Tab-separated table of C-alpha atoms and ligand atoms in Angstrom:
chain	number	residue	atom	x	y	z
A	386	MET	CA	-31.964	-42.452	49.117
A	387	THR	CA	-34.246	-39.698	50.374
A	388	THR	CA	-33.369	-36.086	51.136
A	389	LEU	CA	-30.020	-35.751	52.922
A	390	ARG	CA	-30.147	-33.237	55.760
A	391	THR	CA	-26.953	-33.576	57.809
A	392	PRO	CA	-23.217	-33.404	57.067
A	393	ALA	CA	-22.903	-36.963	58.404
A	394	GLN	CA	-25.392	-38.169	55.761
A	395	LEU	CA	-23.593	-36.173	53.059
A	396	CYS	CA	-20.273	-37.827	54.015
A	397	GLU	CA	-21.891	-41.253	54.161
A	398	HIS	CA	-23.200	-40.819	50.584
A	399	GLY	CA	-19.885	-39.552	49.227
A	400	LEU	CA	-21.073	-35.967	48.757
A	401	ALA	CA	-18.588	-34.475	51.233
A	402	PRO	CA	-15.196	-35.721	52.414
A	403	PRO	CA	-15.263	-37.082	55.987
A	404	ASP	CA	-12.437	-34.741	57.076
A	405	ARG	CA	-14.770	-31.762	56.404
A	406	GLN	CA	-17.640	-33.099	58.470
A	407	SER	CA	-16.972	-30.960	61.555
A	408	ALA	CA	-16.626	-27.724	59.514
A	409	LEU	CA	-19.826	-28.553	57.652
A	410	THR	CA	-21.589	-29.223	60.942
A	411	ALA	CA	-20.806	-25.609	61.896
A	412	VAL	CA	-22.296	-24.444	58.569
A	413	ALA	CA	-25.402	-26.624	59.030
A	414	ALA	CA	-25.937	-25.183	62.526
A	415	ARG	CA	-26.477	-21.791	60.899
A	416	TYR	CA	-27.967	-22.519	57.461
A	417	ALA	CA	-30.460	-25.251	56.585
A	418	VAL	CA	-29.303	-28.233	54.530
A	419	ALA	CA	-31.455	-30.385	52.233
A	420	VAL	CA	-30.055	-32.322	49.285
A	421	PRO	CA	-32.981	-34.120	47.631
A	422	ASP	CA	-32.501	-37.363	45.803
A	423	ALA	CA	-33.382	-35.890	42.386
A	424	LEU	CA	-30.455	-33.449	42.595
A	425	ALA	CA	-28.041	-35.729	44.510
A	426	GLN	CA	-28.233	-38.200	41.618
A	427	LEU	CA	-26.916	-35.538	39.247
A	428	ILE	CA	-23.728	-34.909	41.214
A	429	ASN	CA	-20.496	-36.302	39.838
A	430	ARG	CA	-18.765	-37.363	43.040
A	431	ALA	CA	-15.393	-37.488	41.261
A	432	ASP	CA	-15.604	-33.771	40.413
A	433	PRO	CA	-14.736	-31.541	43.391
A	434	GLN	CA	-16.160	-28.559	41.459
A	435	ASP	CA	-19.379	-30.230	40.352
A	436	PRO	CA	-21.826	-27.425	39.441
A	437	ILE	CA	-24.825	-29.119	41.064
A	438	ALA	CA	-22.917	-29.849	44.284
A	439	ARG	CA	-21.663	-26.245	44.438
A	440	GLN	CA	-25.256	-25.055	44.632
A	441	ILE	CA	-26.605	-27.414	47.285
A	442	VAL	CA	-23.839	-29.150	49.271
A	443	PRO	CA	-22.661	-26.931	52.151
A	444	ASP	CA	-19.147	-25.515	52.009
A	445	ALA	CA	-16.914	-24.283	54.838
A	446	ALA	CA	-16.545	-21.023	52.849
A	447	GLU	CA	-20.084	-20.173	54.011
A	448	LEU	CA	-18.643	-19.345	57.429
A	449	LEU	CA	-16.699	-16.467	55.848
A	450	HIS	CA	-18.888	-13.380	56.095
A	451	ARG	CA	-17.791	-10.271	54.208
A	452	PRO	CA	-18.518	-6.752	55.455
A	453	GLU	CA	-20.733	-5.904	52.469
A	454	GLU	CA	-22.962	-8.944	53.009
A	455	LEU	CA	-26.390	-8.466	54.584
A	456	ASN	CA	-28.764	-10.758	56.485
A	457	ASP	CA	-31.713	-9.347	54.492
A	458	PRO	CA	-29.925	-8.387	51.251
A	459	ILE	CA	-32.978	-7.292	49.270
A	460	GLY	CA	-34.696	-5.558	52.194
A	461	ASP	CA	-37.855	-7.694	52.541
A	462	ASP	CA	-38.355	-6.739	56.195
A	463	GLU	CA	-38.601	-3.027	55.570
A	464	TYR	CA	-41.490	-3.562	53.130
A	465	SER	CA	-43.445	-6.079	55.186
A	466	PRO	CA	-46.638	-4.409	56.472
A	467	VAL	CA	-47.988	-7.662	57.989
A	468	ASP	CA	-46.424	-11.097	58.481
A	469	GLY	CA	-46.102	-13.021	55.218
A	470	ILE	CA	-46.514	-9.977	52.915
A	471	VAL	CA	-43.803	-7.945	51.177
A	472	HIS	CA	-45.276	-4.894	49.427
A	473	ARG	CA	-42.372	-3.186	47.647
A	474	TYR	CA	-43.859	-2.312	44.243
A	475	PRO	CA	-47.264	-0.631	44.002
A	476	ASP	CA	-49.136	-3.224	41.919
A	477	ARG	CA	-47.908	-6.493	43.402
A	478	VAL	CA	-47.076	-8.249	46.658
A	479	LEU	CA	-45.115	-11.289	47.710
A	480	LEU	CA	-47.102	-13.725	49.835
A	481	LYS	CA	-44.669	-15.951	51.733
A	482	LEU	CA	-46.698	-19.026	52.570
A	483	THR	CA	-43.978	-21.186	54.085
A	484	HIS	CA	-40.340	-21.004	55.167
A	485	ILE	CA	-39.638	-24.578	54.036
A	486	CYS	CA	-37.968	-25.587	50.722
A	487	ALA	CA	-37.350	-28.894	48.960
A	488	VAL	CA	-33.664	-27.954	48.646
A	489	TYR	CA	-31.646	-25.301	50.490
A	490	CYS	CA	-29.527	-23.412	47.989
A	491	ARG	CA	-26.169	-22.312	49.372
A	492	PHE	CA	-26.532	-18.848	47.804
A	493	CYS	CA	-30.137	-18.192	48.888
A	494	PHE	CA	-30.855	-14.512	49.540
A	495	ARG	CA	-33.378	-15.545	52.209
A	496	ARG	CA	-31.011	-18.027	53.876
A	497	GLU	CA	-31.408	-16.344	57.263
A	498	MET	CA	-35.182	-16.833	57.022
A	499	VAL	CA	-35.736	-20.236	55.389
A	500	GLY	CA	-35.401	-23.696	56.879
A	501	PRO	CA	-36.686	-25.679	59.840
A	502	GLY	CA	-36.561	-23.837	63.165
A	503	LYS	CA	-36.587	-20.355	61.655
A	504	PRO	CA	-39.028	-18.111	63.481
A	505	ASN	CA	-41.082	-16.865	60.548
A	506	ALA	CA	-43.433	-19.757	59.757
A	507	LEU	CA	-46.795	-18.279	58.742
A	508	SER	CA	-49.481	-19.280	61.265
A	509	PRO	CA	-53.096	-19.820	60.067
A	510	GLN	CA	-54.082	-16.555	61.807
A	511	ALA	CA	-51.216	-14.677	60.100
A	512	LEU	CA	-52.318	-16.095	56.730
A	513	VAL	CA	-55.841	-14.733	57.337
A	514	ARG	CA	-54.328	-11.286	58.095
A	515	ALA	CA	-52.127	-11.480	54.977
A	516	ILE	CA	-55.131	-12.304	52.748
A	517	GLU	CA	-57.059	-9.473	54.414
A	518	TYR	CA	-54.199	-7.086	53.592
A	519	ILE	CA	-54.464	-8.076	49.910
A	520	ARG	CA	-58.258	-7.753	49.997
A	521	THR	CA	-58.105	-4.211	51.402
A	522	HIS	CA	-55.468	-2.918	48.952
A	523	PRO	CA	-57.170	-2.537	45.565
A	524	GLU	CA	-53.938	-1.466	43.897
A	525	ILE	CA	-52.637	-5.066	44.178
A	526	TRP	CA	-52.970	-6.539	40.670
A	527	GLU	CA	-50.613	-9.507	41.086
A	528	VAL	CA	-49.836	-11.833	44.001
A	529	ILE	CA	-46.545	-13.745	43.945
A	530	LEU	CA	-46.502	-16.872	46.098
A	531	THR	CA	-43.005	-17.436	47.363
A	532	GLY	CA	-41.297	-18.550	50.527
A	533	GLY	CA	-39.658	-20.845	51.143
A	534	ASP	CA	-41.200	-22.818	48.319
A	535	PRO	CA	-44.998	-22.736	47.981
A	536	LEU	CA	-45.031	-26.061	46.112
A	537	VAL	CA	-43.953	-27.965	49.229
A	538	LEU	CA	-47.502	-27.334	50.487
A	539	SER	CA	-50.154	-29.989	50.022
A	540	ALA	CA	-52.571	-29.599	47.117
A	541	ARG	CA	-55.334	-29.018	49.683
A	542	ARG	CA	-53.548	-26.083	51.368
A	543	LEU	CA	-52.483	-24.529	48.079
A	544	ARG	CA	-56.031	-24.800	46.733
A	545	SER	CA	-57.463	-23.024	49.776
A	546	VAL	CA	-55.056	-20.084	49.255
A	547	MET	CA	-55.873	-19.975	45.531
A	548	ASN	CA	-59.605	-19.974	46.310
A	549	ALA	CA	-59.141	-17.057	48.714
A	550	LEU	CA	-57.249	-15.116	46.018
A	551	ALA	CA	-59.860	-16.024	43.379
A	552	ASP	CA	-62.467	-14.233	45.531
A	553	ILE	CA	-60.537	-10.926	45.444
A	554	ASP	CA	-61.682	-9.102	42.303
A	555	HIS	CA	-58.741	-6.721	41.963
A	556	VAL	CA	-56.180	-9.569	41.990
A	557	LYS	CA	-55.917	-10.479	38.310
A	558	VAL	CA	-52.759	-12.631	38.206
A	559	VAL	CA	-51.086	-15.110	40.560
A	560	ARG	CA	-47.474	-16.130	40.152
A	561	ILE	CA	-45.747	-19.046	41.911
A	562	HIS	CA	-41.979	-18.995	42.486
A	563	THR	CA	-40.626	-22.507	42.940
A	564	ARG	CA	-37.631	-24.830	42.675
A	565	VAL	CA	-39.720	-27.977	43.262
A	566	PRO	CA	-39.986	-28.997	39.561
A	567	VAL	CA	-36.211	-29.592	39.525
A	568	ALA	CA	-35.610	-30.430	43.213
A	569	ASP	CA	-38.493	-32.854	43.670
A	570	PRO	CA	-40.256	-33.196	40.310
A	571	ARG	CA	-42.502	-36.068	41.360
A	572	ARG	CA	-44.186	-33.705	43.822
A	573	VAL	CA	-45.714	-31.950	40.821
A	574	THR	CA	-48.631	-34.347	40.669
A	575	PRO	CA	-51.779	-33.819	38.598
A	576	ALA	CA	-53.561	-32.913	41.879
A	577	LEU	CA	-50.937	-30.249	42.718
A	578	VAL	CA	-51.137	-28.861	39.168
A	579	ARG	CA	-54.939	-28.597	39.497
A	580	ALA	CA	-54.464	-26.766	42.797
A	581	MET	CA	-52.140	-24.225	41.136
A	582	LYS	CA	-54.887	-23.132	38.775
A	583	ILE	CA	-57.120	-20.326	39.901
A	584	ARG	CA	-60.719	-19.728	38.962
A	585	GLY	CA	-61.022	-17.085	36.242
A	586	LYS	CA	-57.419	-15.844	36.424
A	587	PRO	CA	-54.068	-16.975	35.058
A	588	THR	CA	-51.405	-18.617	37.205
A	589	TYR	CA	-47.829	-18.157	36.025
A	590	VAL	CA	-45.106	-20.435	37.412
A	591	ALA	CA	-41.533	-19.113	37.597
A	592	ILE	CA	-39.127	-22.044	38.001
A	593	HIS	CA	-35.709	-21.527	39.573
A	594	ILE	CA	-33.166	-23.394	37.391
A	595	ASN	CA	-29.436	-22.713	37.251
A	596	HIS	CA	-27.803	-25.462	35.204
A	597	PRO	CA	-28.906	-27.458	32.124
A	598	ARG	CA	-28.298	-30.760	33.975
A	599	GLU	CA	-31.172	-29.836	36.320
A	600	LEU	CA	-33.595	-30.355	33.421
A	601	THR	CA	-33.730	-34.128	33.833
A	602	ALA	CA	-36.369	-36.327	32.219
A	603	ASP	CA	-38.410	-36.157	35.452
A	604	ALA	CA	-38.054	-32.365	35.678
A	605	ARG	CA	-39.085	-31.996	32.029
A	606	ALA	CA	-42.120	-34.206	32.650
A	607	ALA	CA	-43.096	-32.078	35.674
A	608	CYS	CA	-42.836	-28.930	33.527
A	609	SER	CA	-44.912	-30.581	30.798
A	610	ARG	CA	-47.667	-31.404	33.306
A	611	MET	CA	-47.928	-27.701	34.133
A	612	ALA	CA	-47.583	-26.448	30.541
A	613	ASP	CA	-50.127	-28.998	29.267
A	614	ALA	CA	-52.554	-27.735	31.921
A	615	GLY	CA	-52.280	-24.287	30.349
A	616	ILE	CA	-49.940	-22.756	32.942
A	617	PRO	CA	-47.385	-20.378	31.361
A	618	LEU	CA	-43.877	-21.174	32.586
A	619	LEU	CA	-41.038	-18.699	33.206
A	620	SER	CA	-37.533	-19.252	34.530
A	621	GLN	CA	-35.366	-17.556	37.107
A	622	THR	CA	-31.637	-18.247	37.061
A	623	VAL	CA	-29.034	-17.014	39.530
A	624	LEU	CA	-25.636	-16.243	38.017
A	625	LEU	CA	-23.186	-18.351	40.049
A	626	ALA	CA	-19.405	-18.702	39.898
A	627	GLY	CA	-18.365	-22.183	38.837
A	628	VAL	CA	-21.958	-23.161	38.027
A	629	ASN	CA	-23.246	-21.233	35.021
A	630	ASP	CA	-20.788	-18.361	34.475
A	631	THR	CA	-19.568	-19.546	31.059
A	632	PRO	CA	-21.178	-18.809	27.670
A	633	ASP	CA	-21.395	-22.504	26.908
A	634	VAL	CA	-23.356	-23.473	30.034
A	635	MET	CA	-25.559	-20.369	30.046
A	636	GLY	CA	-26.343	-20.800	26.347
A	637	GLN	CA	-27.219	-24.478	26.793
A	638	LEU	CA	-29.454	-23.627	29.741
A	639	MET	CA	-31.389	-20.912	27.930
A	640	ARG	CA	-31.972	-23.124	24.898
A	641	ALA	CA	-33.026	-26.093	27.044
A	642	LEU	CA	-35.532	-23.882	28.864
A	643	ILE	CA	-37.158	-22.798	25.611
A	644	GLU	CA	-37.243	-26.409	24.405
A	645	CYS	CA	-39.196	-27.208	27.617
A	646	ARG	CA	-41.684	-24.354	26.972
A	647	ILE	CA	-40.155	-22.246	29.771
A	648	LYS	CA	-39.548	-18.615	28.801
A	649	PRO	CA	-36.278	-17.303	30.319
A	650	TYR	CA	-37.390	-14.440	32.540
A	651	TYR	CA	-34.701	-13.240	34.950
A	652	LEU	CA	-30.964	-13.820	35.197
A	653	HIS	CA	-30.305	-12.578	38.731
A	654	HIS	CA	-26.982	-11.183	39.775
A	655	ALA	CA	-26.237	-13.103	43.000
A	656	ASP	CA	-27.319	-11.139	46.071
A	657	LEU	CA	-25.046	-10.131	48.944
A	658	ALA	CA	-26.292	-12.951	51.171
A	659	PRO	CA	-23.996	-13.858	54.073
A	660	GLY	CA	-21.298	-16.440	53.378
A	661	THR	CA	-21.853	-16.547	49.609
A	662	SER	CA	-18.865	-14.624	48.212
A	663	HIS	CA	-17.346	-17.850	46.791
A	664	LEU	CA	-20.418	-18.168	44.554
A	665	ARG	CA	-20.721	-14.574	43.361
A	666	THR	CA	-19.283	-13.245	40.098
A	667	GLY	CA	-18.609	-9.657	39.105
A	668	ILE	CA	-21.268	-7.745	37.154
A	669	ALA	CA	-18.860	-7.595	34.172
A	670	THR	CA	-19.118	-11.403	33.916
A	671	GLY	CA	-22.907	-11.219	33.683
A	672	GLN	CA	-22.724	-8.483	31.072
A	673	ARG	CA	-20.288	-10.538	28.975
A	674	LEU	CA	-22.689	-13.482	29.116
A	675	MET	CA	-25.611	-11.289	28.093
A	676	ARG	CA	-23.617	-10.032	25.084
A	677	TYR	CA	-22.885	-13.634	24.150
A	678	LEU	CA	-26.568	-14.612	24.404
A	679	ARG	CA	-27.708	-11.571	22.412
A	680	GLY	CA	-25.083	-12.204	19.734
A	681	ARG	CA	-25.682	-15.899	19.161
A	682	LEU	CA	-29.015	-17.164	20.497
A	683	SER	CA	-32.626	-16.697	19.435
A	684	GLY	CA	-34.505	-13.766	20.931
A	685	LEU	CA	-36.624	-16.328	22.801
A	686	CYS	CA	-33.520	-17.326	24.800
A	687	GLN	CA	-32.846	-13.850	26.236
A	688	PRO	CA	-33.493	-13.336	29.971
A	689	THR	CA	-33.362	-9.910	31.616
A	690	TYR	CA	-30.184	-9.566	33.695
A	691	VAL	CA	-31.171	-7.863	36.965
A	692	LEU	CA	-29.679	-6.676	40.210
A	693	ASP	CA	-31.775	-6.383	43.349
A	694	ILE	CA	-30.455	-3.167	44.793
A	695	PRO	CA	-29.485	-3.770	48.452
A	696	GLY	CA	-31.697	-1.961	50.937
A	697	GLY	CA	-35.021	-2.887	49.339
A	698	HIS	CA	-34.819	-0.506	46.370
A	699	GLY	CA	-36.037	-3.195	43.958
A	700	LYS	CA	-34.695	-4.758	40.772
A	701	SER	CA	-32.944	-2.861	38.014
A	702	PRO	CA	-31.897	-4.235	34.620
A	703	ILE	CA	-28.101	-4.233	34.349
A	704	ALA	CA	-27.555	-5.645	30.852
A	705	PRO	CA	-24.841	-4.042	28.729
A	706	ASN	CA	-25.812	-0.844	27.006
A	707	TYR	CA	-26.139	-0.933	23.201
A	708	ILE	CA	-26.983	2.695	22.560
A	709	GLU	CA	-25.292	5.997	23.290
A	710	ARG	CA	-26.374	9.566	22.544
A	711	MET	CA	-23.713	11.568	20.664
A	712	GLN	CA	-23.409	15.110	19.396
A	713	SER	CA	-21.560	16.230	16.248
A	714	ASN	CA	-21.609	19.709	14.653
A	715	GLY	CA	-24.365	20.690	17.045
A	716	VAL	CA	-26.610	17.836	15.867
A	717	GLY	CA	-27.552	14.996	18.142
A	718	HIS	CA	-27.758	11.361	17.101
A	719	PHE	CA	-27.444	7.926	18.591
A	720	VAL	CA	-24.750	5.317	18.102
A	721	VAL	CA	-26.175	1.786	18.283
A	722	GLU	CA	-24.144	-1.402	18.534
A	723	ASP	CA	-25.326	-4.469	16.607
A	724	PHE	CA	-25.071	-8.099	17.734
A	725	ASN	CA	-21.605	-8.431	16.112
A	726	GLY	CA	-20.238	-5.456	18.066
A	727	GLN	CA	-20.312	-3.105	15.025
A	728	GLN	CA	-21.419	0.466	15.681
A	729	HIS	CA	-23.997	2.344	13.585
A	730	GLN	CA	-25.278	5.877	13.632
A	731	TYR	CA	-29.035	6.388	14.083
A	732	PRO	CA	-30.612	8.015	12.183
A	733	PRO	CA	-28.100	7.154	9.429
A	734	PRO	CA	-26.058	10.227	8.358
A	735	ALA	CA	-27.994	10.794	5.109
A	736	ALA	CA	-31.283	10.918	6.987
A	737	ASN	CA	-29.908	13.025	9.850
A	738	VAL	CA	-31.978	16.184	9.489
A	739	GLY	CA	-32.318	17.285	13.079
A	740	SER	CA	-31.971	16.456	16.706
A	741	PRO	CA	-33.565	13.087	17.635
B	552	SF4	S1	-35.469	-22.832	46.833
B	552	SF4	FE1	-35.445	-20.575	46.769
B	552	SF4	S2	-36.030	-19.905	48.826
B	552	SF4	FE2	-35.452	-22.074	48.969
B	552	SF4	S3	-33.282	-22.078	49.484
B	552	SF4	FE3	-33.369	-22.186	47.252
B	552	SF4	S4	-33.258	-20.022	46.605
B	552	SF4	FE4	-33.812	-20.015	48.801
């Protein structure tokens, strides 16, 4: 089986019931579909709520658009000075090399922009202009290759972009955002890993992983090929209803990441992408999970829980608060909560000699 791209193929392979085919055809007409073999094999066809299927098999609920949902939920367009570049924060830019992915996630915040037939493929001329933008903005310290998925490019094309970035002195770090190591791990060949490396500068790879089952033997081997080549690995996880919104699953995922030499980086609150309300949780759910992780798992297993503020205002950490400023008898102090939920005064009362 190769990548499944139509509702008819999904029905034929038992990933969608035939009576839903026409509704799913309406979904597929609007949002790209790709279910690669590596992920299709993980789906338990007997489980209608399978957490892998929920992420990648289209659902008629995607046709339900809520008023608060936005076509460009994190405001990329507003911060795009030239095609392919998003310059939101002063010291870094996104460079969107392609609009193609190995898998199309049903909750994707760029779902209106990714997939075959979308109008924003980066032409060779536009790529030259994007590199020129980076070259002429000395404040850019880090370039983040994203998309689409930059690791669907050939090793030759990726290497030519990396060489162009290597020649720009003020760019000190390159980061690649990708789902390929779990969606199509055999694509991460030694040649592609060599192409990810950049002369004289570090490449970081941030891998999008949402469920511990995605870390198959093949995915782990792909991650090892990158880690063994000296590439630091980070993770990005999207908090998704019915996928990873329980302490058990989230805890297993964070531990499995560390065991694979992947440092948990971001836990994203799901964005207000159109037709994704069935996959979003409340922020209180994410905060409960973060308390669970902080209370029971190693410090290595702690991601930063973030919300991309709609309208392009960037990411903010939204983890629960453990410290509060208090005032008693005219003297200020803090109250800090420990990992068991117990509260403590800081500085302790005996040492409280003045306002902190
Ligand atoms: S791999 Fe990333 S960009 Fe592509 S569909 Fe999934 S979330 Fe969107």
